[in-house]
mmCIF file of C-alpha atoms in Angstrom:
data_model
loop_
_atom_site.group_PDB
_atom_site.id
_atom_site.type_symbol
_atom_site.label_atom_id
_atom_site.label_comp_id
_atom_site.label_asym_id
_atom_site.label_seq_id
_atom_site.Cartn_x
_atom_site.Cartn_y
_atom_site.Cartn_z
ATOM 1 C CA ASP A 1 -13.314 10.609 -13.610
ATOM 2 C CA ALA A 2 -11.632 13.773 -12.315
ATOM 3 C CA GLY A 3 -13.956 13.880 -9.101
ATOM 4 C CA VAL A 4 -15.578 17.046 -7.813
ATOM 5 C CA ILE A 5 -13.600 20.029 -8.923
ATOM 6 C CA GLN A 6 -13.663 23.217 -6.961
ATOM 7 C CA SER A 7 -12.179 26.687 -7.678
ATOM 8 C CA PRO A 8 -10.366 28.566 -6.521
ATOM 9 C CA ARG A 9 -8.367 26.591 -3.947
ATOM 10 C CA HIS A 10 -7.526 29.599 -1.901
ATOM 11 C CA GLU A 11 -9.180 32.919 -1.911
ATOM 12 C CA VAL A 12 -8.064 36.057 0.185
ATOM 13 C CA THR A 13 -10.409 39.073 -0.074
ATOM 14 C CA GLU A 14 -11.163 42.227 1.767
ATOM 15 C CA MET A 15 -14.269 42.739 3.793
ATOM 16 C CA GLY A 16 -17.233 43.926 1.795
ATOM 17 C CA GLN A 17 -16.033 42.283 -1.536
ATOM 18 C CA GLU A 18 -17.987 39.873 -3.395
ATOM 19 C CA VAL A 19 -16.746 36.396 -3.473
ATOM 20 C CA THR A 20 -17.752 33.583 -5.824
ATOM 21 C CA LEU A 21 -16.793 30.009 -5.169
ATOM 22 C CA ARG A 22 -17.174 27.432 -8.033
ATOM 23 C CA CYS A 23 -18.051 23.698 -8.219
ATOM 24 C CA LYS A 24 -18.147 21.044 -11.060
ATOM 25 C CA PRO A 25 -19.706 17.884 -9.771
ATOM 26 C CA ILE A 26 -18.951 14.538 -10.882
ATOM 27 C CA SER A 27 -20.769 13.631 -14.151
ATOM 28 C CA GLY A 28 -23.916 11.901 -13.514
ATOM 29 C CA HIS A 29 -24.325 12.780 -9.877
ATOM 30 C CA ASP A 30 -27.751 14.382 -9.409
ATOM 31 C CA TYR A 31 -27.193 15.734 -5.895
ATOM 32 C CA LEU A 32 -24.851 18.642 -5.315
ATOM 33 C CA PHE A 33 -24.154 20.026 -1.796
ATOM 34 C CA TRP A 34 -22.373 22.942 -0.349
ATOM 35 C CA TYR A 35 -20.663 22.814 3.083
ATOM 36 C CA ARG A 36 -18.719 25.337 5.236
ATOM 37 C CA GLN A 37 -16.090 23.969 7.827
ATOM 38 C CA THR A 38 -14.713 25.799 10.721
ATOM 39 C CA MET A 39 -12.976 24.766 13.898
ATOM 40 C CA MET A 40 -15.827 25.943 15.988
ATOM 41 C CA ARG A 41 -18.781 24.618 14.066
ATOM 42 C CA GLY A 42 -17.519 21.673 12.174
ATOM 43 C CA LEU A 43 -18.928 20.789 8.830
ATOM 44 C CA GLU A 44 -22.189 22.838 8.314
ATOM 45 C CA LEU A 45 -24.534 21.943 5.253
ATOM 46 C CA LEU A 46 -25.416 25.192 3.575
ATOM 47 C CA ILE A 47 -27.730 24.076 0.697
ATOM 48 C CA TYR A 48 -28.173 21.291 -1.644
ATOM 49 C CA PHE A 49 -29.497 20.736 -5.158
ATOM 50 C CA ASN A 50 -31.289 17.813 -6.863
ATOM 51 C CA ASN A 51 -31.350 17.967 -10.619
ATOM 52 C CA ASN A 52 -30.186 21.540 -10.527
ATOM 53 C CA VAL A 53 -33.111 22.621 -8.285
ATOM 54 C CA PRO A 54 -32.326 23.924 -4.700
ATOM 55 C CA ILE A 55 -34.078 21.576 -2.349
ATOM 56 C CA ASP A 56 -33.011 22.798 1.105
ATOM 57 C CA ASP A 57 -31.247 26.079 1.847
ATOM 58 C CA SER A 58 -32.134 26.180 5.432
ATOM 59 C CA GLY A 59 -28.373 26.169 6.383
ATOM 60 C CA MET A 60 -27.592 29.274 4.232
ATOM 61 C CA PRO A 61 -26.513 31.682 7.173
ATOM 62 C CA GLU A 62 -28.073 34.904 5.765
ATOM 63 C CA ASP A 63 -29.191 36.849 2.710
ATOM 64 C CA ARG A 64 -25.526 37.698 1.993
ATOM 65 C CA PHE A 65 -25.125 34.087 0.797
ATOM 66 C CA SER A 66 -26.718 32.845 -2.448
ATOM 67 C CA ALA A 67 -26.204 29.619 -4.475
ATOM 68 C CA LYS A 68 -26.917 28.783 -8.165
ATOM 69 C CA MET A 69 -26.711 25.619 -10.320
ATOM 70 C CA PRO A 70 -27.494 26.718 -13.850
ATOM 71 C CA ASN A 71 -26.659 23.256 -15.257
ATOM 72 C CA ALA A 72 -25.912 19.771 -14.266
ATOM 73 C CA SER A 73 -22.129 20.482 -14.420
ATOM 74 C CA PHE A 74 -21.779 23.764 -12.505
ATOM 75 C CA SER A 75 -22.748 25.473 -9.405
ATOM 76 C CA THR A 76 -21.650 28.731 -7.679
ATOM 77 C CA LEU A 77 -21.741 29.881 -4.044
ATOM 78 C CA LYS A 78 -21.752 33.780 -3.781
ATOM 79 C CA ILE A 79 -21.233 36.000 -0.846
ATOM 80 C CA GLN A 80 -21.878 39.668 -1.026
ATOM 81 C CA PRO A 81 -20.847 41.456 0.821
ATOM 82 C CA SER A 82 -18.049 39.233 2.496
ATOM 83 C CA GLU A 83 -17.306 39.483 6.311
ATOM 84 C CA PRO A 84 -14.308 38.300 8.297
ATOM 85 C CA ARG A 85 -16.630 35.746 10.014
ATOM 86 C CA ASP A 86 -17.162 34.193 6.603
ATOM 87 C CA SER A 87 -13.586 32.915 6.760
ATOM 88 C CA ALA A 88 -13.620 29.019 6.367
ATOM 89 C CA VAL A 89 -13.093 26.224 4.147
ATOM 90 C CA TYR A 90 -16.164 25.726 1.750
ATOM 91 C CA PHE A 91 -16.609 22.290 0.289
ATOM 92 C CA CYS A 92 -18.805 21.154 -2.409
ATOM 93 C CA ALA A 93 -19.876 17.673 -2.772
ATOM 94 C CA SER A 94 -21.873 15.477 -5.040
ATOM 95 C CA SER A 95 -23.804 12.132 -4.855
ATOM 96 C CA PRO A 96 -25.291 9.853 -7.609
ATOM 97 C CA ASP A 97 -28.533 9.015 -5.435
ATOM 98 C CA ARG A 98 -30.340 9.873 -2.266
ATOM 99 C CA ALA A 99 -28.817 7.179 -0.367
ATOM 100 C CA PHE A 100 -25.544 9.206 -0.508
ATOM 101 C CA SER A 101 -23.531 5.903 -0.971
ATOM 102 C CA GLY A 102 -21.160 7.645 -3.366
ATOM 103 C CA TYR A 103 -20.944 10.971 -1.759
ATOM 104 C CA THR A 104 -17.713 12.511 -2.791
ATOM 105 C CA PHE A 105 -16.127 15.910 -1.723
ATOM 106 C CA GLY A 106 -14.092 18.353 -3.587
ATOM 107 C CA SER A 107 -10.782 19.585 -2.372
ATOM 108 C CA GLY A 108 -12.399 22.670 -0.877
ATOM 109 C CA THR A 109 -11.839 26.461 -1.185
ATOM 110 C CA ARG A 110 -10.194 28.114 1.668
ATOM 111 C CA LEU A 111 -11.655 31.599 2.079
ATOM 112 C CA THR A 112 -9.976 34.285 4.157
ATOM 113 C CA VAL A 113 -11.759 37.603 4.515
ATOM 114 C CA VAL A 114 -9.610 40.388 5.936
ATOM 115 C CA GLN B 1 -29.369 19.273 20.657
ATOM 116 C CA LYS B 2 -26.908 18.280 18.186
ATOM 117 C CA GLU B 3 -28.150 15.805 15.560
ATOM 118 C CA VAL B 4 -24.866 13.889 15.399
ATOM 119 C CA GLU B 5 -22.523 13.980 18.516
ATOM 120 C CA GLN B 6 -18.896 12.763 18.688
ATOM 121 C CA ASN B 7 -16.281 13.188 21.237
ATOM 122 C CA SER B 8 -13.696 15.756 19.892
ATOM 123 C CA GLY B 9 -10.740 14.098 21.270
ATOM 124 C CA PRO B 10 -7.876 13.946 20.758
ATOM 125 C CA LEU B 11 -8.005 10.086 21.136
ATOM 126 C CA SER B 12 -4.402 9.097 21.504
ATOM 127 C CA VAL B 13 -3.527 5.316 20.903
ATOM 128 C CA PRO B 14 -0.269 3.685 20.519
ATOM 129 C CA GLU B 15 0.705 1.948 17.226
ATOM 130 C CA GLY B 16 -0.712 -1.452 16.834
ATOM 131 C CA ALA B 17 -3.555 -0.990 19.481
ATOM 132 C CA ILE B 18 -7.355 -0.723 18.609
ATOM 133 C CA ALA B 19 -8.740 2.676 18.180
ATOM 134 C CA SER B 20 -12.473 2.966 19.057
ATOM 135 C CA LEU B 21 -14.368 5.942 17.807
ATOM 136 C CA ASN B 22 -18.040 6.522 18.755
ATOM 137 C CA CYS B 23 -20.953 8.502 17.565
ATOM 138 C CA THR B 24 -24.593 9.020 18.689
ATOM 139 C CA TYR B 25 -27.456 10.436 16.526
ATOM 140 C CA SER B 26 -30.773 11.939 17.461
ATOM 141 C CA ASP B 27 -33.050 11.085 14.412
ATOM 142 C CA ARG B 28 -34.639 7.657 15.087
ATOM 143 C CA VAL B 29 -35.434 7.013 11.543
ATOM 144 C CA SER B 30 -31.966 7.557 10.100
ATOM 145 C CA GLN B 31 -31.241 4.756 7.632
ATOM 146 C CA SER B 32 -27.721 5.241 6.445
ATOM 147 C CA PHE B 33 -24.556 5.815 8.356
ATOM 148 C CA PHE B 34 -21.087 6.606 7.251
ATOM 149 C CA TRP B 35 -17.481 7.173 8.583
ATOM 150 C CA TYR B 36 -15.293 9.673 6.815
ATOM 151 C CA ARG B 37 -11.555 10.260 7.330
ATOM 152 C CA GLN B 38 -10.094 13.812 6.981
ATOM 153 C CA TYR B 39 -6.498 14.496 7.141
ATOM 154 C CA SER B 40 -5.344 17.994 7.996
ATOM 155 C CA GLY B 41 -5.895 20.551 5.199
ATOM 156 C CA LYS B 42 -7.731 17.781 3.038
ATOM 157 C CA SER B 43 -11.322 16.993 2.318
ATOM 158 C CA PRO B 44 -13.209 14.170 3.950
ATOM 159 C CA GLU B 45 -12.990 10.891 2.318
ATOM 160 C CA LEU B 46 -15.455 8.006 2.641
ATOM 161 C CA ILE B 47 -14.057 4.826 4.492
ATOM 162 C CA MET B 48 -17.018 2.918 5.836
ATOM 163 C CA SER B 49 -20.768 2.772 5.243
ATOM 164 C CA ILE B 50 -23.293 0.801 7.228
ATOM 165 C CA TYR B 51 -26.909 0.401 6.900
ATOM 166 C CA SER B 52 -28.246 -2.428 9.136
ATOM 167 C CA ASN B 53 -27.640 -3.394 12.763
ATOM 168 C CA GLY B 54 -24.492 -5.388 13.488
ATOM 169 C CA ASP B 55 -20.955 -5.225 12.406
ATOM 170 C CA LYS B 56 -19.387 -4.613 9.088
ATOM 171 C CA GLU B 57 -15.752 -5.263 8.478
ATOM 172 C CA ASP B 58 -13.377 -3.918 5.729
ATOM 173 C CA GLY B 59 -9.796 -4.752 6.218
ATOM 174 C CA ARG B 60 -8.572 -3.124 9.553
ATOM 175 C CA PHE B 61 -11.908 -1.112 9.775
ATOM 176 C CA THR B 62 -15.092 -2.285 11.517
ATOM 177 C CA ALA B 63 -18.258 -0.322 11.770
ATOM 178 C CA GLN B 64 -20.796 -1.284 14.304
ATOM 179 C CA LEU B 65 -24.379 -0.113 14.335
ATOM 180 C CA ASN B 66 -27.075 -0.228 16.981
ATOM 181 C CA LYS B 67 -30.271 1.583 15.900
ATOM 182 C CA ALA B 68 -32.032 0.844 19.115
ATOM 183 C CA SER B 69 -29.487 2.709 21.094
ATOM 184 C CA GLN B 70 -28.909 5.255 18.226
ATOM 185 C CA TYR B 71 -25.014 4.517 18.244
ATOM 186 C CA VAL B 72 -22.625 4.002 15.640
ATOM 187 C CA SER B 73 -18.896 3.179 16.088
ATOM 188 C CA LEU B 74 -15.640 2.724 14.225
ATOM 189 C CA LEU B 75 -13.000 0.236 15.334
ATOM 190 C CA ILE B 76 -9.651 0.509 13.681
ATOM 191 C CA ARG B 77 -7.294 -2.580 14.510
ATOM 192 C CA ASP B 78 -3.705 -2.553 14.355
ATOM 193 C CA SER B 79 -3.554 1.201 14.344
ATOM 194 C CA GLN B 80 -0.866 2.960 12.258
ATOM 195 C CA PRO B 81 0.630 6.477 12.454
ATOM 196 C CA SER B 82 -0.883 6.998 8.904
ATOM 197 C CA ASP B 83 -4.266 6.595 10.562
ATOM 198 C CA SER B 84 -3.961 9.787 12.551
ATOM 199 C CA ALA B 85 -6.571 12.042 11.147
ATOM 200 C CA THR B 86 -10.025 13.442 12.093
ATOM 201 C CA TYR B 87 -12.770 10.977 11.906
ATOM 202 C CA LEU B 88 -16.317 12.186 10.946
ATOM 203 C CA CYS B 89 -19.375 10.409 11.518
ATOM 204 C CA ALA B 90 -22.526 11.216 9.141
ATOM 205 C CA VAL B 91 -25.919 10.104 9.298
ATOM 206 C CA THR B 92 -28.951 10.654 6.913
ATOM 207 C CA SER B 93 -31.585 12.586 8.253
ATOM 208 C CA PHE B 94 -35.028 12.776 6.455
ATOM 209 C CA SER B 95 -36.879 16.208 6.722
ATOM 210 C CA GLY B 96 -39.218 18.180 4.574
ATOM 211 C CA GLY B 97 -39.573 15.147 2.301
ATOM 212 C CA TYR B 98 -35.847 15.077 1.577
ATOM 213 C CA ASN B 99 -32.787 13.118 2.835
ATOM 214 C CA LYS B 100 -29.795 14.959 3.860
ATOM 215 C CA LEU B 101 -26.508 13.973 5.191
ATOM 216 C CA ILE B 102 -25.611 15.507 8.600
ATOM 217 C CA PHE B 103 -21.862 15.367 9.964
ATOM 218 C CA GLY B 104 -20.791 15.076 13.546
ATOM 219 C CA ALA B 105 -17.946 17.659 14.538
ATOM 220 C CA GLY B 106 -15.366 14.830 14.299
ATOM 221 C CA THR B 107 -12.965 12.966 16.536
ATOM 222 C CA ARG B 108 -9.218 13.557 16.115
ATOM 223 C CA LEU B 109 -7.230 10.441 16.355
ATOM 224 C CA ALA B 110 -3.481 10.417 17.128
ATOM 225 C CA VAL B 111 -1.501 7.296 16.834
ATOM 226 C CA HIS B 112 1.863 7.382 18.243
ATOM 227 C CA PRO B 113 4.762 5.096 17.413
#
């Protein structure tokens, strides 16, 4: 299995632009998670899906952030409009079960908003 | 109050020594506990999981869990420079009818030759 695949690896954008991050979970994993990691705040859970349905989005910082999972093999995290404080590494992770025993992270997207 | 707390470090140990990493958590009903290792610029990778009180050993790694004290630790024996990384403690938290995995901020470990 190729693991959790994220794209792009790096994204540099100007403030005010729309940014879309993409994730392909491991096949058969019913849970998908989006995290944001910064030096100041560590690894923060933004939102997670179970069987393509958003379960908990309490970590989404504000309305500028939205996430979708149109099918079992694809999810997006969109930021519109982007701001410099959104600069971080965004990770996607997937798990086969609610015990999270096989929790696997993607390689991450390093987002820089200038 | 943070849900999962770790000392940020850095924890500096000489090569060959035992490194001891600690984590406390606030949710008394947490059931699953994990340790992840994250090298600089890389994603976290799972190295240990533990579900019941006591010790669990896997090679040079030993995870220890004490649910009464809400404490989980990771011991790394015979530390190597390649063990230098940030170690993240993760704990399941049940809220709103769903489980989710909460991460601590991580402890940076530096193993020097």
